[in-house]
PDB file of C-alpha atoms and ligand atoms in Angstrom:
ATOM      1  CA  MET A   1      92.917  53.606 -52.107  1.00 90.00           C
ATOM      2  CA  THR A   2      94.087  51.774 -48.748  1.00 97.00           C
ATOM      3  CA  GLY A   3      96.412  48.842 -48.780  1.00 98.00           C
ATOM      4  CA  LEU A   4      96.274  45.818 -46.313  1.00 98.00           C
ATOM      5  CA  ILE A   5      99.684  45.000 -44.404  1.00 98.00           C
ATOM      6  CA  ALA A   6      99.517  41.586 -42.488  1.00 98.00           C
ATOM      7  CA  ALA A   7     101.706  41.870 -39.245  1.00 98.00           C
ATOM      8  CA  LEU A   8     103.702  38.341 -39.059  1.00 98.00           C
ATOM      9  CA  ASP A   9     104.100  38.588 -35.174  1.00 98.00           C
ATOM     10  CA  THR A  10     105.822  35.147 -34.314  1.00 98.00           C
ATOM     11  CA  VAL A  11     109.200  33.837 -33.557  1.00 98.00           C
ATOM     12  CA  ASP A  12     108.722  30.830 -35.664  1.00 98.00           C
ATOM     13  CA  PRO A  13     109.680  31.447 -39.273  1.00 98.00           C
ATOM     14  CA  GLN A  14     108.038  28.336 -40.908  1.00 97.00           C
ATOM     15  CA  LYS A  15     105.050  29.885 -39.345  1.00 98.00           C
ATOM     16  CA  ALA A  16     105.825  33.156 -40.749  1.00 98.00           C
ATOM     17  CA  LEU A  17     106.207  31.748 -44.225  1.00 98.00           C
ATOM     18  CA  GLY A  18     103.118  29.912 -44.088  1.00 98.00           C
ATOM     19  CA  TRP A  19     101.071  33.054 -43.296  1.00 98.00           C
ATOM     20  CA  ALA A  20     102.893  35.257 -45.726  1.00 98.00           C
ATOM     21  CA  ARG A  21     102.265  32.616 -48.510  1.00 98.00           C
ATOM     22  CA  ALA A  22      98.489  32.579 -47.343  1.00 98.00           C
ATOM     23  CA  VAL A  23      97.823  36.240 -47.283  1.00 98.00           C
ATOM     24  CA  ALA A  24      99.841  37.105 -50.424  1.00 97.00           C
ATOM     25  CA  PRO A  25      96.895  37.677 -52.712  1.00 97.00           C
ATOM     26  CA  SER A  26      95.252  39.972 -50.425  1.00 98.00           C
ATOM     27  CA  CYS A  27      97.945  41.964 -48.771  1.00 98.00           C
ATOM     28  CA  GLY A  28     100.218  44.737 -50.285  1.00 97.00           C
ATOM     29  CA  MET A  29     102.891  44.097 -47.850  1.00 98.00           C
ATOM     30  CA  LEU A  30     103.976  41.796 -44.967  1.00 98.00           C
ATOM     31  CA  LYS A  31     105.222  43.335 -41.716  1.00 98.00           C
ATOM     32  CA  LEU A  32     108.062  41.584 -39.629  1.00 98.00           C
ATOM     33  CA  GLY A  33     108.462  43.022 -36.342  1.00 97.00           C
ATOM     34  CA  LEU A  34     111.039  43.161 -33.406  1.00 96.00           C
ATOM     35  CA  GLU A  35     110.453  39.572 -32.153  1.00 96.00           C
ATOM     36  CA  PHE A  36     110.829  37.875 -35.524  1.00 98.00           C
ATOM     37  CA  PHE A  37     113.522  39.983 -36.230  1.00 98.00           C
ATOM     38  CA  LEU A  38     115.783  39.327 -32.984  1.00 98.00           C
ATOM     39  CA  ALA A  39     114.823  35.324 -33.188  1.00 98.00           C
ATOM     40  CA  ASN A  40     115.771  34.833 -36.865  1.00 98.00           C
ATOM     41  CA  GLY A  41     117.678  37.823 -37.933  1.00 98.00           C
ATOM     42  CA  ALA A  42     118.527  38.921 -41.592  1.00 97.00           C
ATOM     43  CA  GLU A  43     118.200  35.106 -42.470  1.00 98.00           C
ATOM     44  CA  GLY A  44     114.920  34.879 -41.134  1.00 98.00           C
ATOM     45  CA  VAL A  45     113.884  37.815 -43.346  1.00 98.00           C
ATOM     46  CA  ARG A  46     115.189  36.423 -46.528  1.00 97.00           C
ATOM     47  CA  LEU A  47     113.518  33.438 -45.890  1.00 97.00           C
ATOM     48  CA  ILE A  48     109.969  34.954 -46.374  1.00 97.00           C
ATOM     49  CA  ASP A  49     109.693  34.640 -50.111  1.00 91.00           C
ATOM     50  CA  GLN A  50     106.952  37.010 -50.471  1.00 91.00           C
ATOM     51  CA  ARG A  51     107.653  40.733 -51.007  1.00 91.00           C
ATOM     52  CA  PRO A  52     107.346  43.837 -50.334  1.00 97.00           C
ATOM     53  CA  VAL A  53     108.507  43.463 -46.572  1.00 98.00           C
ATOM     54  CA  PHE A  54     107.973  46.129 -43.804  1.00 98.00           C
ATOM     55  CA  LEU A  55     110.574  45.800 -41.131  1.00 98.00           C
ATOM     56  CA  ASP A  56     109.067  47.233 -37.830  1.00 98.00           C
ATOM     57  CA  LEU A  57     112.433  47.775 -35.903  1.00 98.00           C
ATOM     58  CA  LYS A  58     111.387  51.164 -34.297  1.00 98.00           C
ATOM     59  CA  LEU A  59     115.028  52.429 -34.351  1.00 98.00           C
ATOM     60  CA  HIS A  60     116.021  54.860 -31.881  1.00 98.00           C
ATOM     61  CA  ASP A  61     119.542  55.626 -30.968  1.00 98.00           C
ATOM     62  CA  ILE A  62     122.201  58.333 -31.717  1.00 98.00           C
ATOM     63  CA  PRO A  63     122.075  59.571 -35.625  1.00 98.00           C
ATOM     64  CA  ASN A  64     125.601  57.721 -36.288  1.00 98.00           C
ATOM     65  CA  THR A  65     124.321  54.533 -34.973  1.00 98.00           C
ATOM     66  CA  VAL A  66     120.611  54.575 -36.529  1.00 98.00           C
ATOM     67  CA  ALA A  67     122.355  55.416 -39.692  1.00 98.00           C
ATOM     68  CA  GLY A  68     124.480  52.417 -39.381  1.00 98.00           C
ATOM     69  CA  GLY A  69     121.550  50.461 -38.646  1.00 98.00           C
ATOM     70  CA  VAL A  70     119.433  51.568 -41.867  1.00 98.00           C
ATOM     71  CA  ARG A  71     122.816  50.845 -43.766  1.00 98.00           C
ATOM     72  CA  ALA A  72     123.054  47.262 -42.519  1.00 98.00           C
ATOM     73  CA  ILE A  73     119.423  46.786 -43.195  1.00 97.00           C
ATOM     74  CA  LEU A  74     119.416  47.874 -47.118  1.00 98.00           C
ATOM     75  CA  PRO A  75     120.537  44.860 -48.357  1.00 97.00           C
ATOM     76  CA  LEU A  76     117.229  43.235 -47.245  1.00 97.00           C
ATOM     77  CA  ARG A  77     115.273  45.674 -49.439  1.00 97.00           C
ATOM     78  CA  PRO A  78     112.608  46.584 -46.840  1.00 98.00           C
ATOM     79  CA  ALA A  79     109.962  48.856 -48.410  1.00 98.00           C
ATOM     80  CA  PHE A  80     109.120  50.312 -45.068  1.00 98.00           C
ATOM     81  CA  LEU A  81     111.101  50.576 -41.800  1.00 98.00           C
ATOM     82  CA  THR A  82     110.302  52.563 -38.573  1.00 98.00           C
ATOM     83  CA  LEU A  83     112.010  54.645 -36.443  1.00 98.00           C
ATOM     84  CA  HIS A  84     110.944  56.643 -33.061  1.00 98.00           C
ATOM     85  CA  ALA A  85     110.326  60.192 -33.976  1.00 98.00           C
ATOM     86  CA  GLY A  86     111.427  60.983 -30.192  1.00 97.00           C
ATOM     87  CA  GLY A  87     115.153  60.402 -31.345  1.00 98.00           C
ATOM     88  CA  GLY A  88     114.966  63.900 -33.068  1.00 98.00           C
ATOM     89  CA  ARG A  89     115.570  65.699 -36.021  1.00 98.00           C
ATOM     90  CA  ALA A  90     119.254  64.795 -36.481  1.00 98.00           C
ATOM     91  CA  MET A  91     118.515  61.162 -35.949  1.00 99.00           C
ATOM     92  CA  ILE A  92     115.720  61.041 -38.712  1.00 98.00           C
ATOM     93  CA  ALA A  93     117.541  63.088 -41.093  1.00 98.00           C
ATOM     94  CA  ALA A  94     120.681  60.580 -40.600  1.00 98.00           C
ATOM     95  CA  ALA A  95     118.364  57.698 -41.183  1.00 98.00           C
ATOM     96  CA  ARG A  96     117.142  59.539 -44.284  1.00 98.00           C
ATOM     97  CA  ALA A  97     120.490  59.995 -45.503  1.00 98.00           C
ATOM     98  CA  ALA A  98     121.645  56.335 -45.066  1.00 98.00           C
ATOM     99  CA  ALA A  99     118.611  55.235 -46.616  1.00 98.00           C
ATOM    100  CA  GLU A 100     119.144  57.393 -49.784  1.00 98.00           C
ATOM    101  CA  ALA A 101     122.150  55.124 -50.686  1.00 97.00           C
ATOM    102  CA  ALA A 102     119.800  52.564 -52.167  1.00 97.00           C
ATOM    103  CA  GLY A 103     118.520  55.065 -54.587  1.00 96.00           C
ATOM    104  CA  ALA A 104     114.766  54.641 -55.764  1.00 95.00           C
ATOM    105  CA  ALA A 105     114.386  51.247 -54.285  1.00 95.00           C
ATOM    106  CA  ARG A 106     115.282  53.005 -50.707  1.00 98.00           C
ATOM    107  CA  PRO A 107     112.774  51.945 -47.786  1.00 98.00           C
ATOM    108  CA  LYS A 108     110.129  54.516 -46.861  1.00 98.00           C
ATOM    109  CA  LEU A 109     111.008  55.729 -43.395  1.00 98.00           C
ATOM    110  CA  LEU A 110     107.850  55.874 -41.028  1.00 99.00           C
ATOM    111  CA  ALA A 111     108.300  57.336 -37.746  1.00 98.00           C
ATOM    112  CA  VAL A 112     106.291  56.449 -34.520  1.00 98.00           C
ATOM    113  CA  THR A 113     105.192  59.443 -32.352  1.00 96.00           C
ATOM    114  CA  VAL A 114     103.651  58.236 -29.052  1.00 93.00           C
ATOM    115  CA  LEU A 115     103.303  54.686 -28.439  1.00 90.00           C
ATOM    116  CA  THR A 116      99.865  53.715 -28.294  1.00 84.00           C
ATOM    117  CA  SER A 117     100.461  51.785 -25.304  1.00 85.00           C
ATOM    118  CA  LEU A 118     101.076  55.089 -23.249  1.00 88.00           C
ATOM    119  CA  ASP A 119      98.011  56.664 -21.456  1.00 86.00           C
ATOM    120  CA  ALA A 120      97.865  60.198 -20.242  1.00 88.00           C
ATOM    121  CA  GLU A 121      99.682  59.436 -16.924  1.00 91.00           C
ATOM    122  CA  ALA A 122     102.171  57.279 -18.485  1.00 91.00           C
ATOM    123  CA  LEU A 123     103.110  59.786 -21.036  1.00 92.00           C
ATOM    124  CA  HIS A 124     103.209  62.481 -18.054  1.00 94.00           C
ATOM    125  CA  GLU A 125     105.691  60.680 -16.063  1.00 95.00           C
ATOM    126  CA  THR A 126     108.047  60.397 -19.094  1.00 95.00           C
ATOM    127  CA  GLY A 127     108.239  64.292 -18.822  1.00 94.00           C
ATOM    128  CA  VAL A 128     105.375  65.022 -21.611  1.00 94.00           C
ATOM    129  CA  ALA A 129     103.167  67.645 -20.086  1.00 90.00           C
ATOM    130  CA  GLY A 130     100.790  68.644 -23.017  1.00 90.00           C
ATOM    131  CA  GLY A 131      99.245  65.530 -23.701  1.00 89.00           C
ATOM    132  CA  ALA A 132      99.181  62.863 -26.470  1.00 91.00           C
ATOM    133  CA  ARG A 133      97.533  64.535 -29.207  1.00 93.00           C
ATOM    134  CA  GLN A 134      99.636  67.535 -28.919  1.00 95.00           C
ATOM    135  CA  GLN A 135     102.901  65.313 -28.620  1.00 96.00           C
ATOM    136  CA  VAL A 136     101.514  63.224 -31.593  1.00 96.00           C
ATOM    137  CA  LEU A 137     101.295  66.577 -33.739  1.00 97.00           C
ATOM    138  CA  ARG A 138     104.410  68.024 -32.598  1.00 97.00           C
ATOM    139  CA  LEU A 139     106.626  64.960 -33.437  1.00 98.00           C
ATOM    140  CA  GLY A 140     104.680  64.270 -36.580  1.00 98.00           C
ATOM    141  CA  ARG A 141     105.182  67.631 -38.034  1.00 98.00           C
ATOM    142  CA  LEU A 142     109.017  67.177 -36.847  1.00 98.00           C
ATOM    143  CA  ALA A 143     109.651  63.612 -38.404  1.00 98.00           C
ATOM    144  CA  LEU A 144     108.102  64.885 -41.461  1.00 98.00           C
ATOM    145  CA  ALA A 145     110.362  67.921 -41.673  1.00 98.00           C
ATOM    146  CA  ALA A 146     113.489  66.068 -40.959  1.00 98.00           C
ATOM    147  CA  GLY A 147     112.927  63.428 -43.626  1.00 98.00           C
ATOM    148  CA  ALA A 148     110.743  60.729 -42.772  1.00 98.00           C
ATOM    149  CA  ASP A 149     108.221  59.754 -45.315  1.00 98.00           C
ATOM    150  CA  GLY A 150     105.112  59.079 -42.934  1.00 98.00           C
ATOM    151  CA  LEU A 151     103.907  58.154 -39.669  1.00 98.00           C
ATOM    152  CA  VAL A 152     102.618  55.056 -37.720  1.00 98.00           C
ATOM    153  CA  CYS A 153      99.664  56.258 -36.091  1.00 97.00           C
ATOM    154  CA  SER A 154      96.147  55.437 -34.483  1.00 94.00           C
ATOM    155  CA  ALA A 155      93.222  55.386 -36.428  1.00 94.00           C
ATOM    156  CA  HIS A 156      91.832  58.188 -34.246  1.00 92.00           C
ATOM    157  CA  GLU A 157      94.530  60.496 -35.305  1.00 95.00           C
ATOM    158  CA  ILE A 158      94.413  60.096 -39.097  1.00 96.00           C
ATOM    159  CA  SER A 159      92.051  63.234 -39.558  1.00 95.00           C
ATOM    160  CA  THR A 160      94.207  65.483 -37.530  1.00 96.00           C
ATOM    161  CA  LEU A 161      97.443  64.242 -39.020  1.00 97.00           C
ATOM    162  CA  ARG A 162      96.130  64.428 -42.513  1.00 96.00           C
ATOM    163  CA  ALA A 163      94.883  67.949 -42.037  1.00 96.00           C
ATOM    164  CA  ALA A 164      98.263  69.147 -40.507  1.00 96.00           C
ATOM    165  CA  LEU A 165     100.625  66.928 -42.642  1.00 96.00           C
ATOM    166  CA  GLY A 166      98.789  67.048 -46.087  1.00 96.00           C
ATOM    167  CA  PRO A 167      98.149  64.477 -48.757  1.00 95.00           C
ATOM    168  CA  GLU A 168     101.831  63.220 -49.083  1.00 96.00           C
ATOM    169  CA  ALA A 169     102.373  61.825 -45.664  1.00 98.00           C
ATOM    170  CA  LEU A 170     101.935  58.070 -45.606  1.00 98.00           C
ATOM    171  CA  LEU A 171      99.785  57.154 -42.823  1.00 98.00           C
ATOM    172  CA  VAL A 172     100.202  53.734 -41.791  1.00 98.00           C
ATOM    173  CA  VAL A 173      97.554  52.269 -39.006  1.00 97.00           C
ATOM    174  CA  PRO A 174      97.558  49.497 -36.564  1.00 96.00           C
ATOM    175  CA  GLY A 175      94.973  49.027 -34.223  1.00 92.00           C
ATOM    176  CA  ILE A 176      92.441  47.840 -36.817  1.00 95.00           C
ATOM    177  CA  ARG A 177      89.657  45.274 -35.729  1.00 94.00           C
ATOM    178  CA  PRO A 178      87.029  43.840 -38.094  1.00 92.00           C
ATOM    179  CA  ALA A 179      83.672  44.377 -36.980  1.00 87.00           C
ATOM    180  CA  GLY A 180      82.675  41.849 -34.081  1.00 83.00           C
ATOM    181  CA  ALA A 181      86.241  40.732 -33.674  1.00 82.00           C
ATOM    182  CA  ASP A 182      88.009  40.199 -30.400  1.00 79.00           C
ATOM    183  CA  ILE A 183      89.906  43.711 -29.404  1.00 78.00           C
ATOM    184  CA  GLY A 184      92.631  41.872 -27.184  1.00 77.00           C
ATOM    185  CA  ASP A 185      94.940  44.478 -25.915  1.00 76.00           C
ATOM    186  CA  GLN A 186      94.237  47.211 -28.526  1.00 73.00           C
ATOM    187  CA  ALA A 187      92.622  50.172 -26.960  1.00 72.00           C
ATOM    188  CA  ARG A 188      90.978  52.236 -29.417  1.00 75.00           C
ATOM    189  CA  THR A 189      90.316  50.284 -32.417  1.00 85.00           C
ATOM    190  CA  MET A 190      88.522  51.063 -35.854  1.00 93.00           C
ATOM    191  CA  THR A 191      87.106  48.439 -38.432  1.00 95.00           C
ATOM    192  CA  PRO A 192      89.033  48.156 -41.623  1.00 96.00           C
ATOM    193  CA  GLY A 193      86.456  50.218 -43.534  1.00 96.00           C
ATOM    194  CA  GLU A 194      86.183  53.169 -41.175  1.00 96.00           C
ATOM    195  CA  ALA A 195      90.135  53.585 -41.039  1.00 96.00           C
ATOM    196  CA  ALA A 196      90.247  53.628 -44.993  1.00 96.00           C
ATOM    197  CA  ARG A 197      87.324  55.922 -45.151  1.00 95.00           C
ATOM    198  CA  ALA A 198      89.333  58.297 -42.522  1.00 95.00           C
ATOM    199  CA  GLY A 199      92.275  58.196 -44.919  1.00 96.00           C
ATOM    200  CA  ALA A 200      94.715  55.713 -44.056  1.00 97.00           C
ATOM    201  CA  ASP A 201      97.204  54.979 -46.636  1.00 98.00           C
ATOM    202  CA  TRP A 202      97.946  51.225 -45.426  1.00 98.00           C
ATOM    203  CA  LEU A 203      96.147  49.227 -42.378  1.00 98.00           C
ATOM    204  CA  VAL A 204      98.317  46.632 -40.364  1.00 98.00           C
ATOM    205  CA  VAL A 205      96.389  43.895 -39.145  1.00 97.00           C
ATOM    206  CA  GLY A 206      97.720  41.107 -36.854  1.00 97.00           C
ATOM    207  CA  ARG A 207      95.862  38.740 -34.802  1.00 96.00           C
ATOM    208  CA  PRO A 208      92.479  39.065 -36.853  1.00 96.00           C
ATOM    209  CA  ILE A 209      94.602  37.327 -39.546  1.00 98.00           C
ATOM    210  CA  THR A 210      97.129  35.378 -37.990  1.00 98.00           C
ATOM    211  CA  GLY A 211      94.568  34.026 -35.155  1.00 97.00           C
ATOM    212  CA  SER A 212      91.972  32.943 -37.488  1.00 97.00           C
ATOM    213  CA  ALA A 213      91.586  29.297 -38.564  1.00 97.00           C
ATOM    214  CA  ASP A 214      92.042  30.652 -42.108  1.00 98.00           C
ATOM    215  CA  PRO A 215      94.425  33.619 -42.540  1.00 98.00           C
ATOM    216  CA  GLY A 216      94.048  33.616 -45.900  1.00 98.00           C
ATOM    217  CA  ALA A 217      90.405  34.044 -45.891  1.00 98.00           C
ATOM    218  CA  ALA A 218      90.669  36.349 -43.075  1.00 97.00           C
ATOM    219  CA  ALA A 219      92.872  38.753 -45.180  1.00 98.00           C
ATOM    220  CA  ALA A 220      90.654  38.345 -48.212  1.00 98.00           C
ATOM    221  CA  ALA A 221      87.725  39.456 -46.197  1.00 97.00           C
ATOM    222  CA  ILE A 222      89.193  42.594 -44.735  1.00 97.00           C
ATOM    223  CA  ALA A 223      90.681  43.574 -47.942  1.00 97.00           C
ATOM    224  CA  ALA A 224      87.130  43.083 -49.510  1.00 96.00           C
ATOM    225  CA  GLU A 225      86.124  45.848 -47.052  1.00 94.00           C
ATOM    226  CA  LEU A 226      88.771  48.231 -48.481  1.00 94.00           C
ATOM    227  CA  GLY A 227      87.237  48.097 -52.004  1.00 76.00           C
TER     228      GLY A 227
HETATM  229  O1  C5P B   1      97.581  42.006 -33.716  1.00 52.37           O
HETATM  230  P1  C5P B   1      97.231  43.309 -33.893  1.00 52.37           P
HETATM  231  O2  C5P B   1      96.348  43.460 -34.971  1.00 52.37           O
HETATM  232  O3  C5P B   1      97.120  44.154 -32.700  1.00 52.37           O
HETATM  233  O4  C5P B   1      98.922  43.560 -34.279  1.00 52.37           O
HETATM  234  C1  C5P B   1      99.162  45.174 -34.578  1.00 52.37           C
HETATM  235  C2  C5P B   1     100.698  45.207 -35.140  1.00 52.37           C
HETATM  236  O5  C5P B   1     101.084  46.489 -35.214  1.00 52.37           O
HETATM  237  C3  C5P B   1     101.428  44.531 -34.184  1.00 52.37           C
HETATM  238  O6  C5P B   1     102.559  44.128 -34.965  1.00 52.37           O
HETATM  239  C4  C5P B   1     101.899  45.698 -33.384  1.00 52.37           C
HETATM  240  O7  C5P B   1     103.490  45.661 -32.688  1.00 52.37           O
HETATM  241  C5  C5P B   1     101.789  46.970 -34.061  1.00 52.37           C
HETATM  242  N1  C5P B   1     101.689  48.262 -33.647  1.00 52.37           N
HETATM  243  C6  C5P B   1     100.651  48.492 -32.947  1.00 52.37           C
HETATM  244  N2  C5P B   1     100.555  49.940 -32.253  1.00 52.37           N
HETATM  245  C7  C5P B   1     101.152  50.751 -32.878  1.00 52.37           C
HETATM  246  C8  C5P B   1     102.354  50.255 -33.357  1.00 52.37           C
HETATM  247  C9  C5P B   1     102.313  49.031 -33.985  1.00 52.37           C
HETATM  248  O8  C5P B   1      99.628  47.552 -32.556  1.00 52.37           O
HETATM  249  N3  C5P B   1     101.078  52.005 -32.260  1.00 52.37           N
END
């Protein structure tokens, strides 16, 4: 069963709150990202009265600093928290150890492998020789082994990652566009139904919901496609 996450990408807390309440009946989770968090901080997260919340902060620093960041965020009780797999085994393990302090209610850690905004040339410029697919697999395996609960991945990577990582790995998938929707700046998209059938645990959808005249109805239509 695939769940729907609405990405509330705005710096305006009242707008985010309005979207959160409108989509709540259809979404199993709400995602607050970097722009919302940098503009509104912990206070802004507390203002969103719908739960659960996914904090997409993509942490990436030395292990001690990331662990401190995770501890600082625990009082907000996020269900999911992101970090960059490129931070390495010790960083991911430190994040997991810090998260364990919250016990059973700890946030699930999702690792970002290769940013989908990096094409082959941009990735090569960063020193990665083997191409995106190989790097996604390498970092995905490393992240899970180090203590991540799952990965943020492109819909086109789901079947490869599922085969490599098994059924327990949470696969959370952005870049989703309902049939006929504006693709915007996302390069390789899938419809909600396609991504669900490919084996995604959660789909992350932003502008097709928040850019709609009726975000509640847009979210409901996508949720209906997930069965
Ligand atoms: O508006 P849209 O549906 O493209 O929003 C997708 C959301 O998922 C945004 O919040 C974006 O930051 C996030 N995301 C992404 N691609 C990734 C990782 C996260 O689009 N690889």
